[in-house]
Coordinates of C-alpha atoms in Angstrom, one line a residue:
Chain A
X1 CA 78.5 36.3 72.7
X2 CA 80.9 38.4 74.7
X3 CA 84.4 37.1 75.1
X4 CA 85.5 38.8 78.3
X5 CA 86.1 36.6 81.3
X6 CA 82.5 37.0 82.6
X7 CA 80.8 36.9 79.1
X8 CA 78.6 39.8 80.1
X9 CA 78.6 43.7 80.1
X10 CA 80.7 44.6 83.2
X11 CA 79.4 48.1 83.9
X12 CA 78.5 49.0 87.5
X13 CA 80.0 48.2 90.8
X14 CA 79.2 44.5 91.1
X15 CA 79.3 42.9 87.7
X16 CA 82.2 40.6 88.6
X17 CA 80.2 39.0 91.4
X18 CA 77.4 36.4 91.1
X19 CA 74.0 38.1 90.5
X20 CA 73.0 39.9 93.7
X21 CA 70.0 38.3 95.6
X22 CA 67.2 40.5 96.9
X23 CA 68.7 40.3 100.3
X24 CA 72.0 41.5 99.0
X25 CA 70.3 44.3 97.1
X26 CA 68.4 45.3 100.1
X27 CA 71.7 45.6 102.1
X28 CA 73.1 47.9 99.4
X29 CA 69.9 50.0 99.5
X30 CA 70.2 50.4 103.3
X31 CA 73.8 51.5 102.8
X32 CA 72.8 54.2 100.4
X33 CA 69.8 55.4 102.5
X34 CA 72.2 55.6 105.5
X35 CA 74.3 58.0 103.6
X36 CA 71.3 60.1 102.8
X37 CA 71.3 59.3 99.1
X38 CA 68.3 59.1 96.8
X39 CA 67.8 55.8 94.9
X40 CA 66.6 55.4 91.4
X41 CA 65.9 52.6 88.9
X42 CA 66.8 52.9 85.3
X43 CA 66.5 50.5 82.3
X44 CA 67.8 50.3 78.7
X45 CA 68.1 48.0 75.7
X46 CA 71.2 49.9 74.6
X47 CA 74.1 49.2 76.9
X48 CA 76.7 51.2 74.9
X49 CA 79.4 52.3 77.3
X50 CA 78.6 56.0 76.4
X51 CA 74.9 55.7 76.6
X52 CA 74.6 57.8 79.7
X53 CA 70.8 58.3 79.8
X54 CA 69.1 55.1 80.5
X55 CA 65.3 55.4 80.8
X56 CA 64.1 56.3 84.3
X57 CA 61.6 53.9 85.9
X58 CA 60.2 56.9 87.6
X59 CA 62.1 59.8 89.1
X60 CA 64.7 59.2 91.8
X61 CA 62.9 58.2 95.0
X62 CA 64.0 61.2 97.1
X63 CA 61.3 60.7 99.8
X64 CA 61.1 56.9 99.9
X65 CA 63.3 55.8 102.8
X66 CA 61.9 52.2 103.2
X67 CA 64.3 49.6 101.7
X68 CA 61.4 47.2 101.1
X69 CA 59.5 49.9 99.1
X70 CA 62.6 50.5 96.9
X71 CA 63.1 46.8 96.4
X72 CA 59.5 46.6 95.3
X73 CA 60.2 49.3 92.6
X74 CA 63.2 47.3 91.4
X75 CA 61.1 44.2 91.1
X76 CA 58.3 46.1 89.4
X77 CA 60.8 47.3 86.8
X78 CA 62.1 43.7 86.4
X79 CA 58.6 42.5 85.8
X80 CA 57.8 45.2 83.3
X81 CA 61.2 44.9 81.4
X82 CA 62.4 41.3 82.1
X83 CA 64.8 41.3 79.1
X84 CA 66.4 44.8 79.6
X85 CA 69.4 45.9 81.5
X86 CA 68.3 47.4 84.8
X87 CA 70.5 49.4 87.2
X88 CA 70.1 50.9 90.6
X89 CA 71.7 54.3 91.0
X90 CA 72.2 56.4 94.1
X91 CA 72.5 60.2 94.0
X92 CA 74.1 62.5 96.5
X93 CA 73.0 66.1 96.7
X94 CA 75.8 67.2 99.0
X95 CA 77.8 70.2 97.8
X96 CA 80.9 69.2 96.1
X97 CA 79.4 65.8 95.0
X98 CA 76.0 66.4 93.4
X99 CA 76.4 63.4 91.3
X100 CA 75.7 59.6 91.2
X101 CA 77.5 57.8 94.0
X102 CA 76.5 54.2 93.3
X103 CA 75.5 52.2 90.2
X104 CA 75.0 48.5 89.9
X105 CA 73.2 46.2 87.5
X106 CA 70.3 44.1 88.8
X107 CA 68.9 42.6 85.6
X108 CA 70.2 41.6 82.3
X109 CA 68.8 40.2 79.0
X110 CA 69.2 36.4 78.7
X111 CA 71.7 36.8 75.8
X112 CA 74.2 39.6 75.7
X113 CA 75.5 39.9 72.2
X114 CA 77.9 42.7 73.1
X115 CA 79.6 45.1 70.8
X116 CA 81.6 45.2 67.6
X117 CA 84.5 47.5 67.0
X118 CA 84.4 49.3 63.7
X119 CA 87.7 50.6 62.5
X120 CA 87.7 53.4 60.0
X121 CA 91.1 53.8 58.4
X122 CA 92.0 57.4 58.1
X123 CA 95.2 59.4 57.4
X124 CA 98.4 57.3 57.6
X125 CA 98.1 54.7 60.3
X126 CA 95.4 56.6 62.2
X127 CA 92.2 54.8 62.9
X128 CA 88.8 56.2 64.1
X129 CA 87.0 53.7 66.3
X130 CA 83.3 53.2 66.6
X131 CA 81.9 50.8 69.3
X132 CA 78.8 49.4 67.8
X133 CA 76.1 47.7 70.0
X134 CA 74.8 44.7 68.1
X135 CA 71.5 45.0 69.8
X136 CA 70.8 48.4 68.3
X137 CA 70.6 46.9 64.8
X138 CA 67.0 46.3 65.7
X139 CA 64.5 49.0 66.7
X140 CA 64.0 50.0 70.3
X141 CA 61.9 47.5 72.2
X142 CA 62.7 44.7 69.8
X143 CA 66.3 44.2 70.7
X144 CA 66.5 41.3 73.1
Chain B
X1 CA 126.3 84.5 114.7
X2 CA 127.1 88.1 115.0
X3 CA 123.5 89.0 114.1
X4 CA 122.2 87.5 117.3
X5 CA 121.4 90.0 120.0
X6 CA 119.6 90.0 123.3
X7 CA 117.5 93.0 122.4
X8 CA 115.2 91.6 119.8
X9 CA 112.4 94.1 119.7
X10 CA 111.4 95.2 116.2
X11 CA 112.9 98.7 115.7
X12 CA 110.6 101.6 115.1
X13 CA 110.4 102.8 111.6
X14 CA 112.6 105.9 111.1
X15 CA 116.1 107.1 110.6
X16 CA 117.8 104.8 113.1
X17 CA 116.1 101.7 111.7
X18 CA 117.6 102.4 108.2
X19 CA 121.1 103.4 109.2
X20 CA 123.5 101.5 106.9
X21 CA 124.7 98.3 108.2
X22 CA 123.6 94.9 109.5
X23 CA 120.6 94.3 111.8
X24 CA 119.2 91.1 113.2
X25 CA 116.2 89.9 111.2
X26 CA 114.1 90.1 114.4
X27 CA 114.9 93.8 114.7
X28 CA 114.1 94.4 111.1
X29 CA 110.5 93.4 111.7
X30 CA 110.4 89.7 110.6
X31 CA 109.6 88.4 114.1
X32 CA 106.2 89.5 115.3
X33 CA 105.0 87.2 118.1
X34 CA 101.8 89.3 118.5
X35 CA 100.9 89.2 114.9
X36 CA 97.4 87.9 114.1
X37 CA 97.3 86.3 110.7
X38 CA 94.7 87.8 108.4
X39 CA 92.3 85.5 106.4
X40 CA 94.0 86.7 103.2
X41 CA 97.5 85.9 104.4
X42 CA 99.3 82.9 103.1
X43 CA 100.6 80.9 106.0
X44 CA 103.7 78.6 105.9
X45 CA 105.1 76.3 108.5
X46 CA 108.8 75.3 108.4
X47 CA 110.7 72.8 110.4
X48 CA 113.9 74.5 111.2
X49 CA 117.1 72.9 112.4
X50 CA 119.2 76.0 113.5
X51 CA 123.0 76.0 113.5
X52 CA 124.2 75.1 117.1
X53 CA 123.9 78.1 119.4
X54 CA 121.5 80.1 117.1
X55 CA 118.4 81.7 118.5
X56 CA 115.5 79.8 116.8
X57 CA 113.4 83.0 116.7
X58 CA 116.1 84.8 114.9
X59 CA 116.5 81.9 112.4
X60 CA 112.7 81.9 111.9
X61 CA 112.9 85.6 111.3
X62 CA 115.7 85.1 108.8
X63 CA 113.6 82.5 106.9
X64 CA 110.7 85.0 106.9
X65 CA 113.0 87.7 105.8
X66 CA 114.8 85.9 103.0
X67 CA 111.5 84.4 101.6
X68 CA 110.0 87.9 101.4
X69 CA 111.7 91.3 101.3
X70 CA 114.9 91.1 103.2
X71 CA 118.5 91.0 102.2
X72 CA 121.5 90.6 104.4
X73 CA 121.9 94.3 105.2
X74 CA 119.8 97.3 105.7
X75 CA 118.7 99.1 102.5
X76 CA 117.2 102.6 102.5
X77 CA 115.1 101.8 99.4
X78 CA 112.7 100.0 101.8
X79 CA 111.5 103.4 102.7
X80 CA 110.1 103.9 99.2
X81 CA 107.7 101.0 99.8
X82 CA 104.9 99.9 102.1
X83 CA 107.6 97.7 103.5
X84 CA 105.9 96.8 106.8
X85 CA 103.1 95.1 104.7
X86 CA 105.5 93.2 102.5
X87 CA 107.7 91.8 105.2
X88 CA 106.7 88.2 106.0
X89 CA 106.1 87.8 109.7
X90 CA 107.4 84.9 111.7
X91 CA 104.7 84.8 114.4
X92 CA 105.2 81.6 116.3
X93 CA 108.1 79.2 117.1
X94 CA 107.6 75.8 118.9
X95 CA 110.2 73.2 119.7
X96 CA 109.4 70.0 117.9
X97 CA 108.3 67.2 120.3
X98 CA 111.0 64.6 120.9
X99 CA 113.9 66.7 119.6
X100 CA 116.7 68.5 121.4
X101 CA 118.4 67.7 124.7
X102 CA 117.8 64.2 126.0
X103 CA 116.7 62.9 122.6
X104 CA 118.5 61.2 119.7
X105 CA 117.7 64.2 117.4
X106 CA 119.1 67.7 117.6
X107 CA 116.8 70.5 118.4
X108 CA 114.2 71.3 115.7
X109 CA 111.6 74.1 115.7
X110 CA 108.3 74.6 114.0
X111 CA 108.3 78.2 112.7
X112 CA 105.0 79.7 111.5
X113 CA 105.3 82.5 109.0
X114 CA 102.5 84.8 107.5
X115 CA 102.9 86.3 104.0
X116 CA 100.8 89.2 102.6
X117 CA 98.7 88.1 99.7
X118 CA 100.1 90.9 97.5
X119 CA 103.5 89.2 97.5
X120 CA 102.3 86.6 95.0
X121 CA 101.2 86.7 91.4
X122 CA 97.8 85.1 90.9
X123 CA 97.6 81.7 89.2
X124 CA 101.3 81.0 89.3
X125 CA 102.8 78.1 91.3
X126 CA 106.2 79.2 89.9
X127 CA 105.9 82.6 91.6
X128 CA 104.6 81.3 94.8
X129 CA 107.4 78.7 95.1
X130 CA 110.1 81.1 94.0
X131 CA 109.4 83.1 97.1
X132 CA 108.6 80.3 99.7
X133 CA 111.3 77.8 98.7
X134 CA 113.4 80.0 96.5
X135 CA 116.4 81.0 98.6
X136 CA 115.9 80.0 102.1
X137 CA 116.9 76.3 101.9
X138 CA 120.5 77.2 101.3
X139 CA 120.9 79.8 104.0
X140 CA 123.9 79.2 106.3
X141 CA 121.9 80.1 109.3
X142 CA 119.8 77.0 109.0
X143 CA 121.5 73.6 109.2
X144 CA 118.4 72.0 107.7
X145 CA 115.0 73.3 106.7
X146 CA 111.7 71.6 105.7
X147 CA 108.5 73.2 104.5
X148 CA 105.9 71.2 106.4
X149 CA 102.6 72.8 105.4
X150 CA 100.9 75.8 104.0
X151 CA 97.5 77.5 104.3
X152 CA 96.5 79.0 101.0
X153 CA 94.0 81.8 101.4
X154 CA 90.7 81.4 99.5
X155 CA 91.4 84.7 97.6
X156 CA 94.6 83.2 96.2
X157 CA 93.0 79.7 95.4
X158 CA 90.4 81.5 93.3
X159 CA 93.1 82.6 90.9
X160 CA 93.9 79.0 90.0
X161 CA 92.0 76.7 87.6
X162 CA 92.4 73.6 89.8
X163 CA 92.0 70.0 88.5
X164 CA 91.1 70.0 84.8
X165 CA 88.4 67.4 85.3
X166 CA 88.1 66.5 89.0
X167 CA 87.0 63.4 90.7
X168 CA 83.3 63.9 90.2
X169 CA 83.4 64.6 86.5
X170 CA 86.0 61.9 85.9
X171 CA 83.6 59.4 87.4
X172 CA 80.7 60.7 85.3
X173 CA 82.8 60.5 82.1
X174 CA 84.0 57.0 82.9
X175 CA 80.5 55.9 84.2
X176 CA 82.1 54.4 87.3
X177 CA 80.7 55.1 90.7
X178 CA 80.9 53.8 94.3
X179 CA 84.1 51.9 94.1
X180 CA 87.9 52.6 93.7
X181 CA 89.1 52.6 90.2
X182 CA 91.5 49.9 89.1
X183 CA 94.7 50.3 87.1
X184 CA 98.0 48.7 86.3
X185 CA 101.3 49.9 85.0
X186 CA 102.5 48.2 81.9
X187 CA 105.5 46.0 82.7
X188 CA 108.3 45.7 81.9
X189 CA 108.3 49.4 81.8
X190 CA 111.2 49.6 79.4
X191 CA 112.0 47.5 76.3
X192 CA 108.6 46.4 74.9
X193 CA 107.9 47.3 71.3
X194 CA 104.7 49.2 70.6
X195 CA 102.9 46.1 69.4
X196 CA 104.0 44.0 72.4
X197 CA 103.2 46.8 74.8
X198 CA 99.6 47.2 73.5
X199 CA 99.1 43.5 74.1
X200 CA 99.6 44.0 77.9
X201 CA 97.3 47.0 77.8
X202 CA 94.5 45.0 76.0
X203 CA 94.8 41.9 78.3
X204 CA 94.7 44.1 81.5
X205 CA 91.6 46.1 80.4
X206 CA 89.7 43.2 79.0
X207 CA 90.3 41.3 82.2
X208 CA 88.6 44.0 84.2
X209 CA 90.8 47.0 84.9
X210 CA 89.6 50.5 84.2
X211 CA 92.9 51.9 83.3
X212 CA 96.3 50.8 82.1
X213 CA 99.2 53.2 82.4
X214 CA 102.6 54.2 81.0
X215 CA 105.3 54.4 83.5
X216 CA 107.2 57.7 84.3
X217 CA 110.1 57.0 82.1
X218 CA 108.2 55.7 79.0
X219 CA 108.4 58.6 76.6
X220 CA 109.9 57.9 73.1
X221 CA 112.9 55.6 73.2
X222 CA 114.7 53.6 70.6
X223 CA 112.7 50.4 71.4
X224 CA 109.3 52.2 71.1
X225 CA 108.7 55.6 69.7
X226 CA 105.7 57.5 71.1
X227 CA 103.4 57.4 68.0
X228 CA 103.6 53.7 67.8
X229 CA 102.8 53.4 71.5
X230 CA 99.8 55.7 71.2
X231 CA 98.4 53.9 68.2
X232 CA 98.7 50.4 69.6
X233 CA 97.5 51.4 73.0
X234 CA 94.4 53.0 71.6
X235 CA 93.6 50.0 69.6
X236 CA 93.9 48.0 72.8
X237 CA 91.7 50.4 74.7
X238 CA 88.9 50.5 72.1
X239 CA 89.0 46.7 71.6
X240 CA 88.8 46.2 75.4
X241 CA 85.9 48.7 75.7
X242 CA 84.0 46.8 73.0
X243 CA 84.7 43.5 74.7
X244 CA 83.4 44.6 78.1
X245 CA 80.9 47.4 77.4
X246 CA 82.8 49.7 79.7
X247 CA 84.7 52.9 79.2
X248 CA 88.4 52.1 79.4
X249 CA 91.5 54.2 79.3
X250 CA 95.3 54.2 79.1
X251 CA 97.4 57.0 80.5
X252 CA 99.4 58.1 77.6
X253 CA 102.5 59.8 79.0
X254 CA 103.1 62.9 76.9
X255 CA 106.2 64.0 78.9
X256 CA 108.8 65.3 76.6
X257 CA 111.7 67.7 76.4
X258 CA 109.8 70.8 75.3
X259 CA 106.2 72.1 75.7
X260 CA 105.9 72.1 71.9
X261 CA 106.5 68.4 71.9
X262 CA 104.2 67.7 74.8
X263 CA 101.4 69.6 73.1
X264 CA 102.0 67.6 69.9
X265 CA 101.7 64.3 71.7
X266 CA 98.6 65.5 73.7
X267 CA 96.9 66.5 70.5
X268 CA 97.6 63.1 68.9
X269 CA 96.2 61.4 72.1
X270 CA 93.1 63.5 71.7
X271 CA 92.8 62.7 68.0
X272 CA 92.9 59.0 68.8
X273 CA 90.1 59.4 71.3
X274 CA 92.0 58.8 74.5
X275 CA 90.1 59.9 77.7
X276 CA 93.3 60.5 79.6
X277 CA 96.9 61.7 79.3
X278 CA 99.8 61.7 81.7
X279 CA 102.7 63.9 82.7
X280 CA 105.5 63.6 85.1
X281 CA 106.2 66.0 88.1
X282 CA 109.8 66.5 86.7
X283 CA 108.4 68.6 83.8
X284 CA 108.1 71.5 86.3
X285 CA 105.3 73.6 87.8
X286 CA 104.7 75.9 84.9
X287 CA 104.6 73.1 82.4
X288 CA 102.1 71.2 84.6
X289 CA 99.8 74.3 84.8
X290 CA 100.0 74.6 81.0
X291 CA 99.1 71.0 80.5
X292 CA 96.2 71.4 83.0
X293 CA 94.9 74.3 80.9
X294 CA 95.2 72.2 77.8
X295 CA 93.4 69.3 79.5
X296 CA 90.5 71.5 80.6
X297 CA 90.2 72.8 77.1
X298 CA 90.2 69.4 75.5
X299 CA 88.0 67.3 77.8
X300 CA 91.1 65.3 78.9
X301 CA 91.8 63.7 82.3
X302 CA 95.3 64.6 83.4
X303 CA 97.3 62.1 85.4
X304 CA 100.5 63.2 87.2
X305 CA 103.2 60.8 88.2
X306 CA 105.2 62.2 91.1
X307 CA 108.6 61.3 89.6
X308 CA 111.4 62.8 91.5
X309 CA 109.5 63.9 94.6
X310 CA 111.3 61.6 97.0
X311 CA 114.6 63.6 96.4
X312 CA 113.2 66.3 98.6
X313 CA 110.1 65.0 100.3
X314 CA 111.3 61.9 102.1
X315 CA 113.8 63.0 104.7
X316 CA 112.2 64.5 107.7
X317 CA 114.6 67.4 108.5
X318 CA 115.1 68.9 105.0
X319 CA 113.2 69.6 101.9
X320 CA 109.4 69.7 101.8
X321 CA 106.6 67.5 102.9
X322 CA 104.6 65.7 100.2
X323 CA 101.4 67.3 101.5
X324 CA 102.7 70.7 100.2
X325 CA 103.2 69.0 96.8
X326 CA 99.6 67.8 97.0
X327 CA 98.3 71.3 97.7
X328 CA 100.4 72.8 94.8
X329 CA 99.3 70.1 92.4
X330 CA 95.6 70.5 93.3
X331 CA 96.1 74.1 92.6
X332 CA 98.2 73.5 89.4
X333 CA 95.3 71.5 88.0
X334 CA 96.1 67.8 87.8
X335 CA 93.4 65.2 88.1
X336 CA 95.4 62.3 89.4
X337 CA 98.5 62.2 91.6
X338 CA 100.4 59.3 93.1
X339 CA 100.0 59.7 96.9
X340 CA 101.0 56.5 98.5
X341 CA 99.5 53.0 99.3
X342 CA 100.3 52.6 103.0
X343 CA 100.8 48.8 102.5
X344 CA 102.9 48.7 99.3
X345 CA 106.6 49.0 98.6
X346 CA 107.0 52.7 98.8
X347 CA 107.3 55.0 101.8
X348 CA 104.1 55.8 103.6
X349 CA 102.9 56.1 107.2
X350 CA 99.1 55.6 107.4
X351 CA 98.4 58.8 109.3
X352 CA 100.6 60.9 106.9
X353 CA 98.9 59.3 103.9
X354 CA 95.5 60.0 105.3
X355 CA 96.6 63.7 105.4
X356 CA 97.6 63.6 101.8
X357 CA 94.4 62.1 100.7
X358 CA 92.3 64.5 102.6
X359 CA 94.3 67.4 101.2
X360 CA 93.5 66.2 97.6
X361 CA 89.9 65.2 98.2
X362 CA 88.2 67.4 100.9
X363 CA 86.2 70.5 100.4
X364 CA 87.6 71.7 103.7
X365 CA 90.3 70.1 105.7
X366 CA 90.4 70.9 109.5
X367 CA 93.7 71.1 111.3
X368 CA 94.8 67.6 112.3
X369 CA 98.2 67.4 113.8
X370 CA 98.2 63.6 113.9
X371 CA 97.8 63.5 110.1
X372 CA 100.4 66.2 109.7
X373 CA 97.9 68.9 108.8
X374 CA 99.0 72.0 110.6
X375 CA 96.5 74.4 109.1
X376 CA 92.8 74.4 108.5
X377 CA 92.3 74.7 104.7
X378 CA 89.2 75.8 102.8
X379 CA 89.5 74.6 99.3
X380 CA 87.1 77.2 97.8
X381 CA 85.2 74.7 95.6
X382 CA 88.4 73.7 93.7
X383 CA 87.9 70.4 92.0
X384 CA 89.0 67.3 93.8
X385 CA 92.2 65.5 92.7
X386 CA 92.1 61.7 92.6
X387 CA 94.9 60.0 94.7
X388 CA 96.6 57.1 93.0
X389 CA 97.9 54.1 95.1
X390 CA 100.7 52.4 93.2
X391 CA 103.7 50.2 94.1
X392 CA 103.8 46.7 95.4
X393 CA 100.1 46.1 96.1
X394 CA 98.1 43.0 95.4
X395 CA 94.6 41.5 95.7
X396 CA 95.2 40.0 99.1
X397 CA 95.5 43.4 100.6
X398 CA 92.1 44.6 99.4
X399 CA 90.5 45.0 102.8
X400 CA 93.5 47.1 104.0
X401 CA 93.6 49.2 100.9
X402 CA 89.8 49.9 101.1
X403 CA 89.9 50.7 104.8
X404 CA 93.0 53.0 104.5
X405 CA 92.2 54.7 101.2
X406 CA 88.4 54.7 100.7
X407 CA 86.5 54.8 97.4
X408 CA 88.1 57.8 95.7
X409 CA 91.4 56.3 94.7
X410 CA 92.9 54.5 91.7
X411 CA 94.4 51.2 93.0
X412 CA 97.3 50.4 90.6
X413 CA 98.2 46.8 90.6
X414 CA 101.1 46.5 88.1
X415 CA 103.1 43.4 89.1
X416 CA 100.0 42.2 90.9
X417 CA 98.1 41.9 87.6
X418 CA 100.8 41.2 85.0
X419 CA 102.7 38.8 87.3
X420 CA 99.6 36.6 87.9
X421 CA 100.4 32.9 87.3
X422 CA 97.5 32.4 85.0
X423 CA 98.1 35.4 82.9
X424 CA 97.2 39.1 82.7
X425 CA 93.5 38.8 82.2
X426 CA 93.3 36.4 85.2
X427 CA 95.3 38.9 87.2
X428 CA 92.8 41.6 86.4
X429 CA 89.9 39.4 87.3
X430 CA 91.4 38.6 90.6
X431 CA 91.8 42.2 91.5
X432 CA 88.3 43.3 90.2
X433 CA 86.6 40.4 92.1
X434 CA 88.5 41.1 95.3
X435 CA 87.6 44.8 95.0
X436 CA 83.9 44.2 94.3
X437 CA 83.5 41.6 97.0
X438 CA 85.1 43.9 99.6
X439 CA 83.0 47.0 98.6
X440 CA 79.8 44.8 98.7
X441 CA 80.8 43.5 102.1
X442 CA 81.7 47.0 103.5
X443 CA 78.4 48.4 102.3
X444 CA 76.6 45.5 104.0
X445 CA 78.2 46.7 107.2
X446 CA 80.7 43.9 107.7
X447 CA 83.9 44.7 109.5
X448 CA 86.3 44.3 106.6
X449 CA 89.4 45.1 108.5
X450 CA 89.0 41.9 110.5
X451 CA 86.8 39.8 108.2
X452 CA 88.7 40.8 105.0
X453 CA 90.9 37.7 104.7
X454 CA 87.7 35.5 105.1
X455 CA 85.8 37.6 102.5
X456 CA 88.6 37.1 100.0
X457 CA 88.8 33.3 100.8
X458 CA 85.0 33.0 100.3
X459 CA 85.2 34.8 96.9
X460 CA 88.2 32.7 95.9
X461 CA 86.0 29.6 96.3
X462 CA 84.2 30.5 93.1
X463 CA 86.9 32.6 91.4
X464 CA 90.0 30.6 90.4
X465 CA 92.1 33.7 89.5
X466 CA 91.6 35.2 92.9
X467 CA 92.5 31.8 94.5
X468 CA 95.8 31.8 92.5
X469 CA 96.6 35.4 93.4
X470 CA 96.1 34.8 97.1
X471 CA 98.3 31.7 97.0
X472 CA 101.0 33.5 95.1
X473 CA 101.3 36.6 97.1
X474 CA 99.9 35.6 100.5
X475 CA 103.2 36.2 102.4
X476 CA 104.2 39.4 100.7
X477 CA 104.2 42.6 102.8
X478 CA 106.6 45.5 103.1
X479 CA 107.0 46.2 106.7
X480 CA 109.6 48.9 107.0
X481 CA 109.5 51.8 109.4
X482 CA 108.5 55.0 107.7
X483 CA 110.8 58.0 107.8
X484 CA 108.1 60.6 107.4
X485 CA 105.9 60.2 110.5
X486 CA 103.7 62.4 112.7
X487 CA 105.4 64.6 115.3
X488 CA 102.2 64.5 117.3
X489 CA 100.6 61.2 118.6
X490 CA 97.2 61.1 120.2
X491 CA 97.4 60.9 123.9
X492 CA 94.6 60.2 126.4
X493 CA 93.5 63.4 128.0
X494 CA 92.0 63.6 131.5
X495 CA 88.9 65.7 131.8
X496 CA 87.7 67.0 135.1

């Protein structure tokens, strides 16, 4: 069990708020589409803070401009991977940005065991730190 | 002044022009009202308060002269050079609105000066500033002088590295998008032992902040030597990262008395796995550029505290405007710079601060007199520099902060986190909840400027720490008049 104030992984824009409803998610999708950003759905069972590449639930939806269609993709992903972390990302292709512009979690495993901190004592008082995701002690697909 | 004369035409090159003796700067070629600045010229705009009775054009020419090739008397050795090229040219002088007769302020003038690119060494803020602000601020002919703005030509920008990391890559490394970052300065800033100091860092980060920060004057003192601070802070950072699943950081201030010592501290920060280090503006332009090169080489975000700037940037008639510091620091290569909060305890007019933020973040800033931007500036794809808002801000102002400052900013709640009645973690929770609720509402299209207080109240219904923060600081605001304000205000224009 995680001991931070929320007891959950707090990556993303809205992890300190109550879980977003479909209506709230749709409003965020509309905001992104209004900015001309492409939306994408990604999932993982390894939420390590430096696990950059979550699996893509299909490529970013560059040509889908219908918020209901995008919400449907999110819900398809939730149905397929009900016990995974799922995030919605927005991408801007504007020169000078060309990078993600939004990222928020829309699905989580029922139990989030979190991470251990492994301290390797090295020279003198120096310590090398490893953040270890408890879930990854099990093979992919069998973690939650 | 004896140098003033009614015949102010530039004298023709030739024998008479170089006769030994003193000539007005205007006659020496430093005043050229017909000059068309070239794209490759570096442009500067000074606010001049001439000595009483002086001709403002002559004073502008004197500033141009003394910041480029001139000395007080004619020298024949000019004729060995392409001197007409190297002379800076004052090309425009305007009286500053609301100064001079009939106002409370003595007459001031905006003087525009163009400098040939070859006057400056590439990639050197030190060389640039030695010319532009080297001598002229002490000239007797000016009662006061302020460098208001500069236009840096693209050709010159391309000789600078720019921010070591930049806003975009910083976000990618931290895995944080679509909202301002949250930070706090460890308090009390002096006196904590390394162990006690790390406690504050751990609590703030675990509670929900992205960054904690050393203050500008935390270096290596008797109560806490730097290696102790670095070791304890990195334990706190890693422990908080494991507790939340987020990338966390603490700005380890590596400011020291010598470059050798700063490199030593920076290397240790890297060895411990820190994502970010910090320096103070007082280390000087060359030291800043060196640390920016080091940061680029070592995958490190470089935070700059603007310690000392108000000694020369605050008063309106003398010194230099902070927007010029912003330009130089983006060129010098820092990733973060403190640039004002609007609503906090430190100086800051909203329009002026908008100008600073745009200068740090835009690919291209158009001229905008209301924001104090006198020149259009193309940033030539130099990385963006993250502004930091720090000083007397709290969760109850979140709607104002988000409206004024936008997403690309680090909001630093020092007292507003550590002074929370329920503890440091609760303080961090209050700030993070307030921020996320406000970003969510803004994205939903709500009018956060007006509905902000209600949005916070609604979140406070389910978030006790936010409730306590609002109750504690609800009446705190810092409403003093700014000293650095725009000279131009928008006026309604009539169109026919």
